[in-house]
Coordinates of C-alpha atoms in Angstrom, one line a residue:
X1 CA -13.0 -57.0 6.8
X2 CA -12.8 -52.8 6.5
X3 CA -12.3 -54.0 2.8
X4 CA -14.2 -55.8 2.1
X5 CA -17.2 -53.5 2.6
X6 CA -15.4 -50.1 1.2
X7 CA -15.3 -53.0 -2.2
X8 CA -18.7 -53.7 -1.8
X9 CA -19.6 -50.1 -1.2
X10 CA -17.8 -49.5 -4.1
X11 CA -19.5 -51.9 -6.8
X12 CA -23.0 -50.7 -5.6
X13 CA -22.2 -46.9 -6.6
X14 CA -20.8 -48.0 -9.1
X15 CA -23.5 -49.8 -10.5
X16 CA -25.9 -47.0 -10.0
X17 CA -25.4 -45.7 -13.6
X18 CA -26.2 -48.9 -15.3
X19 CA -29.4 -48.8 -13.3
X20 CA -30.3 -45.1 -14.3
X21 CA -29.2 -44.7 -17.5
X22 CA -29.3 -48.1 -18.7
X23 CA -26.9 -47.3 -21.8
X24 CA -22.8 -46.1 -22.3
X25 CA -21.8 -47.4 -18.9
X26 CA -20.5 -50.0 -20.4
X27 CA -18.3 -47.7 -22.6
X28 CA -17.5 -45.7 -19.5
X29 CA -16.4 -48.1 -17.6
X30 CA -13.5 -49.0 -20.2
X31 CA -12.2 -45.7 -20.8
X32 CA -11.8 -45.4 -16.4
X33 CA -9.8 -49.0 -17.4
X34 CA -8.2 -47.2 -20.1
X35 CA -7.2 -44.4 -18.3
X36 CA -6.4 -46.3 -15.2
X37 CA -4.2 -48.8 -17.2
X38 CA -2.5 -45.4 -18.4
X39 CA -1.3 -44.0 -14.9
X40 CA 0.1 -47.4 -13.9
X41 CA 1.9 -47.5 -16.6
X42 CA 3.3 -43.7 -16.4
X43 CA 4.1 -45.1 -12.5
X44 CA 5.9 -47.3 -14.2
X45 CA 7.8 -46.8 -16.8
X46 CA 11.2 -49.1 -16.5
X47 CA 10.5 -52.6 -15.5
X48 CA 8.2 -54.8 -15.1
X49 CA 4.5 -53.8 -14.4
X50 CA 3.4 -54.5 -11.0
X51 CA -0.1 -53.5 -9.4
X52 CA -0.8 -52.1 -6.2
X53 CA -3.5 -53.2 -3.7
X54 CA -5.8 -49.5 -4.8
X55 CA -5.4 -51.0 -8.8
X56 CA -6.7 -54.4 -7.7
X57 CA -9.2 -53.4 -5.8
X58 CA -10.5 -50.1 -8.7
X59 CA -10.2 -53.1 -11.5
X60 CA -11.5 -55.6 -9.6
X61 CA -14.2 -53.0 -8.8
X62 CA -15.0 -51.7 -12.7
X63 CA -15.2 -55.1 -14.0
X64 CA -18.8 -55.7 -12.6
X65 CA -20.3 -53.0 -15.2
X66 CA -18.2 -54.3 -18.3
X67 CA -19.3 -57.3 -19.9
X68 CA -17.5 -60.5 -18.9
X69 CA -17.2 -61.8 -22.4
X70 CA -14.9 -58.1 -23.1
X71 CA -12.8 -58.6 -20.3
X72 CA -9.5 -59.9 -22.1
X73 CA -10.0 -57.0 -24.5
X74 CA -10.7 -54.3 -21.9
X75 CA -8.2 -55.3 -18.8
X76 CA -4.6 -55.2 -18.7
X77 CA -4.8 -59.0 -17.2
X78 CA -6.3 -62.1 -17.5
X79 CA -9.9 -63.0 -16.5
X80 CA -8.7 -65.5 -14.4
X81 CA -6.8 -62.8 -12.1
X82 CA -9.6 -60.3 -12.2
X83 CA -11.8 -63.1 -10.3
X84 CA -9.0 -63.9 -8.1
X85 CA -8.4 -60.8 -7.1
X86 CA -12.8 -60.0 -6.6
X87 CA -12.8 -63.4 -4.4
X88 CA -10.0 -62.1 -2.0
X89 CA -11.6 -58.9 -1.9
X90 CA -15.5 -60.6 -1.6
X91 CA -13.8 -63.4 1.0
X92 CA -12.7 -61.4 4.1
X93 CA -17.0 -60.7 4.5
X94 CA -17.2 -64.1 5.2
X95 CA -13.7 -64.2 7.4
X96 CA -14.9 -65.0 10.9
X97 CA -11.6 -66.1 12.2
X98 CA -11.5 -62.3 14.4
X99 CA -14.6 -62.8 15.6
X100 CA -14.6 -66.3 16.9
X101 CA -13.5 -66.2 20.5
X102 CA -12.2 -70.4 22.0
X103 CA -13.2 -71.2 25.5
X104 CA -15.2 -70.2 27.9
X105 CA -17.3 -66.9 27.9
X106 CA -15.7 -63.5 29.9
X107 CA -16.9 -63.1 33.3
X108 CA -18.6 -60.1 33.9
X109 CA -17.3 -57.6 36.2
X110 CA -20.2 -57.5 38.8
X111 CA -19.9 -61.0 39.7
X112 CA -15.8 -60.7 39.8
X113 CA -16.8 -57.7 42.2
X114 CA -18.8 -60.2 44.0
X115 CA -16.3 -62.9 44.2
X116 CA -13.5 -60.2 46.1
X117 CA -16.2 -58.4 48.3
X118 CA -17.0 -62.2 49.3
X119 CA -13.3 -62.8 49.7
X120 CA -12.8 -59.7 52.1
X121 CA -15.5 -59.9 53.9
X122 CA -15.0 -63.9 55.0
X123 CA -10.9 -63.9 55.7
X124 CA -12.1 -67.9 56.0
X125 CA -13.6 -68.9 53.0
X126 CA -11.9 -70.6 50.6
X127 CA -13.1 -70.3 46.3
X128 CA -15.6 -73.2 46.9
X129 CA -17.4 -72.0 49.4
X130 CA -17.3 -69.2 47.4
X131 CA -18.6 -70.8 44.9
X132 CA -21.6 -71.7 46.8
X133 CA -22.4 -68.7 47.9
X134 CA -22.5 -67.5 44.1
X135 CA -24.4 -70.2 43.2
X136 CA -27.4 -69.4 45.9
X137 CA -27.3 -66.2 44.6
X138 CA -28.4 -67.2 41.3
X139 CA -24.6 -67.1 39.8
X140 CA -23.6 -70.2 38.5
X141 CA -19.8 -70.3 38.4
X142 CA -17.0 -72.9 37.9
X143 CA -14.6 -72.8 40.8
X144 CA -12.1 -72.7 38.5
X145 CA -13.4 -69.6 37.8
X146 CA -13.4 -68.5 41.2
X147 CA -10.1 -69.3 42.3
X148 CA -8.2 -67.5 39.1
X149 CA -10.8 -64.0 40.5
X150 CA -9.1 -64.4 43.3
X151 CA -5.4 -65.6 42.1
X152 CA -5.2 -62.4 39.9
X153 CA -6.0 -60.0 42.4
X154 CA -3.9 -61.7 44.6
X155 CA -5.7 -63.0 47.4
X156 CA -5.1 -66.4 47.9
X157 CA -7.5 -69.1 47.3
X158 CA -7.1 -71.7 50.3
X159 CA -9.8 -72.0 52.8
X160 CA -7.9 -70.0 55.5
X161 CA -6.0 -67.2 53.3
X162 CA -5.4 -65.1 56.8
X163 CA -6.5 -64.6 60.2
X164 CA -9.0 -62.0 61.4
X165 CA -7.4 -58.7 62.2
X166 CA -6.5 -57.6 65.2
X167 CA -9.2 -54.3 64.8
X168 CA -11.5 -56.9 63.0
X169 CA -11.9 -59.4 66.3
X170 CA -12.1 -56.7 68.2
X171 CA -15.0 -55.2 66.9
X172 CA -16.4 -58.4 66.7
X173 CA -15.3 -59.2 70.7
X174 CA -16.4 -55.8 71.5
X175 CA -19.1 -56.7 74.0
X176 CA -16.6 -59.3 75.6
X177 CA -14.0 -57.2 76.1
X178 CA -13.3 -55.1 78.6
X179 CA -9.4 -53.0 79.0
X180 CA -7.1 -51.6 81.7
X181 CA -4.6 -49.3 81.5
X182 CA -2.4 -47.0 83.6
X183 CA -1.5 -43.6 83.4
X184 CA 0.3 -40.6 85.5
X185 CA -1.1 -37.7 86.7
X186 CA 1.4 -34.8 87.5
X187 CA 0.8 -32.7 90.3
X188 CA 0.9 -29.3 91.5
X189 CA 3.2 -29.5 93.9
X190 CA 5.4 -32.0 91.9
X191 CA 4.3 -35.2 92.4
X192 CA 3.1 -37.9 90.4
X193 CA 0.1 -39.9 90.6
X194 CA -0.7 -42.8 89.4
X195 CA -4.9 -44.2 88.4
X196 CA -5.6 -47.4 86.5
X197 CA -8.8 -47.5 84.2
X198 CA -11.2 -50.0 82.6
X199 CA -13.1 -49.9 79.4
X200 CA -15.4 -51.9 78.8
X201 CA -15.8 -51.9 74.9
X202 CA -19.6 -52.9 74.1
X203 CA -20.8 -50.2 76.1
X204 CA -18.1 -47.9 76.7
X205 CA -18.2 -47.7 80.7
X206 CA -16.1 -46.1 82.3
X207 CA -14.5 -47.5 85.5
X208 CA -11.7 -45.5 87.5
X209 CA -10.9 -47.7 90.0
X210 CA -8.0 -45.3 92.2
X211 CA -5.4 -43.4 92.2
X212 CA -2.0 -44.1 94.2
X213 CA 1.4 -42.8 94.5
X214 CA 2.8 -46.6 94.7
X215 CA 1.1 -48.5 92.3
X216 CA 2.4 -52.0 93.5
X217 CA 1.3 -55.0 92.5
X218 CA -0.9 -55.4 95.5
X219 CA -2.4 -52.9 94.9
X220 CA -3.5 -53.6 91.5
X221 CA -5.1 -56.4 92.4
X222 CA -6.7 -54.6 95.0
X223 CA -8.2 -52.8 92.1
X224 CA -9.1 -55.8 90.1
X225 CA -11.0 -57.4 93.1
X226 CA -13.2 -54.1 93.4
X227 CA -14.0 -53.6 90.2
X228 CA -14.9 -57.6 90.1
X229 CA -16.9 -56.7 92.9
X230 CA -18.8 -53.7 91.3
X231 CA -19.4 -55.1 88.1
X232 CA -21.5 -58.2 90.2
X233 CA -23.5 -60.0 87.4
X234 CA -22.9 -57.8 84.4
X235 CA -19.2 -59.8 84.5
X236 CA -20.2 -62.5 83.6
X237 CA -20.8 -61.4 79.4
X238 CA -17.0 -60.5 79.8
X239 CA -15.2 -63.1 78.5
X240 CA -11.6 -61.2 77.4
X241 CA -9.5 -58.5 79.8
X242 CA -7.1 -56.6 77.5
X243 CA -4.0 -55.2 79.0
X244 CA -0.1 -54.4 77.9
X245 CA 2.8 -56.3 79.6
X246 CA 3.3 -53.4 82.6
X247 CA 4.4 -55.5 85.1
X248 CA 2.3 -53.7 88.2
X249 CA -0.4 -56.1 86.9
X250 CA 1.0 -59.5 87.8
X251 CA 0.1 -63.1 88.1
X252 CA -2.8 -62.5 91.0
X253 CA -4.0 -59.3 88.6
X254 CA -4.7 -62.2 85.7
X255 CA -5.9 -64.5 88.6
X256 CA -8.7 -62.3 89.6
X257 CA -9.9 -62.4 86.2
X258 CA -9.7 -65.7 85.6
X259 CA -11.6 -66.9 88.7
X260 CA -14.2 -65.0 86.5
X261 CA -13.5 -67.5 83.6
X262 CA -11.8 -64.3 81.6
X263 CA -9.3 -64.7 79.2
X264 CA -6.2 -62.5 79.1
X265 CA -4.8 -60.7 75.9
X266 CA -2.1 -59.3 76.7
X267 CA -1.0 -56.5 73.6
X268 CA 2.7 -56.3 71.8
X269 CA 5.3 -54.9 73.2
X270 CA 5.7 -50.6 72.8
X271 CA 1.7 -50.9 70.5
X272 CA 0.0 -49.2 72.1
X273 CA -2.5 -49.6 69.5
X274 CA -3.3 -52.6 70.1
X275 CA -5.5 -50.7 73.6
X276 CA -6.2 -48.5 71.1
X277 CA -10.3 -48.0 73.0
X278 CA -8.7 -47.1 76.3
X279 CA -5.7 -45.5 75.1
X280 CA -8.2 -42.6 73.5
X281 CA -10.0 -42.1 77.0
X282 CA -6.9 -41.7 78.8
X283 CA -6.2 -39.3 75.9
X284 CA -10.3 -37.5 76.6
X285 CA -9.1 -37.5 80.1
X286 CA -6.7 -35.4 80.0
X287 CA -7.7 -32.7 77.1
X288 CA -11.5 -32.1 79.1
X289 CA -10.0 -32.6 82.7
X290 CA -6.6 -33.2 83.8
X291 CA -5.0 -30.9 81.7
X292 CA -7.3 -27.8 82.9
X293 CA -6.5 -28.3 86.4
X294 CA -4.4 -28.0 89.0
X295 CA -3.9 -30.9 90.6
X296 CA -2.5 -31.0 94.6
X297 CA -2.9 -34.5 95.9
X298 CA -4.5 -37.7 95.3
X299 CA -7.9 -36.4 97.4
X300 CA -8.5 -34.0 94.8
X301 CA -7.2 -36.6 91.5
X302 CA -9.8 -38.9 93.3
X303 CA -12.3 -35.9 93.3
X304 CA -11.8 -35.0 89.7
X305 CA -12.1 -38.2 88.2
X306 CA -14.5 -39.2 89.4
X307 CA -16.6 -36.2 88.6
X308 CA -15.4 -36.9 85.0
X309 CA -16.6 -40.5 85.4
X310 CA -20.0 -40.0 86.5
X311 CA -20.1 -37.4 83.5
X312 CA -18.3 -39.7 80.8
X313 CA -20.7 -42.7 81.8
X314 CA -24.4 -40.5 82.5
X315 CA -23.9 -37.7 79.9
X316 CA -21.1 -37.4 77.3
X317 CA -22.4 -38.2 73.9
X318 CA -20.3 -41.7 72.7
X319 CA -20.0 -41.4 68.4
X320 CA -19.5 -45.1 68.5
X321 CA -23.3 -45.8 71.1
X322 CA -25.3 -43.6 68.0
X323 CA -24.5 -40.5 70.4
X324 CA -25.7 -41.7 73.6
X325 CA -24.1 -42.0 76.6
X326 CA -22.8 -45.1 77.5
X327 CA -25.8 -45.5 80.5
X328 CA -28.2 -44.9 78.0
X329 CA -29.9 -47.6 76.2
X330 CA -32.9 -45.2 75.0
X331 CA -32.7 -41.9 71.9
X332 CA -34.0 -38.7 73.8
X333 CA -37.0 -37.6 72.6
X334 CA -36.6 -35.0 69.9
X335 CA -37.5 -31.6 70.4
X336 CA -39.7 -29.9 67.7
X337 CA -38.1 -25.9 68.4
X338 CA -36.9 -24.0 71.4
X339 CA -40.2 -22.7 72.6
X340 CA -41.1 -26.7 74.2
X341 CA -38.7 -26.5 77.1
X342 CA -36.4 -24.0 79.3
X343 CA -32.4 -25.6 78.4
X344 CA -30.9 -25.7 81.9
X345 CA -26.9 -25.8 82.4
X346 CA -24.9 -27.9 85.2
X347 CA -21.1 -27.1 86.0
X348 CA -19.5 -30.1 86.6
X349 CA -15.9 -29.2 87.9
X350 CA -16.3 -25.9 88.5
X351 CA -17.5 -25.5 85.2
X352 CA -15.0 -27.0 83.1
X353 CA -17.5 -29.1 81.9
X354 CA -20.8 -28.2 81.4
X355 CA -24.1 -30.3 80.8
X356 CA -27.2 -29.6 79.6
X357 CA -31.1 -31.0 80.1
X358 CA -34.1 -29.9 79.5
X359 CA -35.8 -28.4 83.0
X360 CA -38.2 -31.0 84.5

């Protein structure tokens, strides 16, 4: 294609003098042909004369400036050979083989990205379901094209590629999950206490039900009964209890929640991340309270934990709730400046934790 374009440009440039001067052009072209022929002969003093592509190009281009009846006398090759060279250069202009593409046109990049997005966000959708959704959006492509896009990306086009991940399950079912976990407290006198904590995933409501030195199964069952009694009607939206495989729970513990029509979800052995919300709140309790206080006995531990529970539920902002505390459902009024009111501090646990509010 490039050779054809260059050949046409050369012929047009050589034809300019013939248009402007209208005389002497043929004689000048003959001189150029003879000079080039001499150059070819000098290049090949022995053996048969061989014309390189550049030689053929030059002779064919100059042939347009010399009358055809003089070709046999001027050029070193037959007129038919000149015409063959000319046709070869011109033919590339009309050759569309390199520009011709067989099969379907390529799928646009934005459609491929949309297919992969639908597959990621909807794990149960197969390639035909994705094709139907694309049709609703105005993209009409074949189901086989969707299949090829998914297969090329390493995604199984089958209707059920994989179940929801544990994180996806916890996110979608957050409003119906309450998690439970034990944690220990070491006192200043060397004794070890145990506390049972419950956390509602949807509201991030914290419940520390009790502290004991002997966390038996009967004690855990009683804590479960106390929790369900305190929640009252608020337990109805809860459908799952998430706990680890600690032997302190037992069948009776699960039966308390099963009576409330809740399913029991047990995490895998030695997999604390499966109960990550409870693990995180226990870490907050330690960092913000227990690690800063010398716990003397059970009574002291209950007092500290009760104060922290009230602070956590009624005041402490939470990122998952748009900086609202678990017990609050309304955004605080926007302050236009510190001059609009006096900010007061409330000391919790002797100033270990501070809460700030505007004076009434």
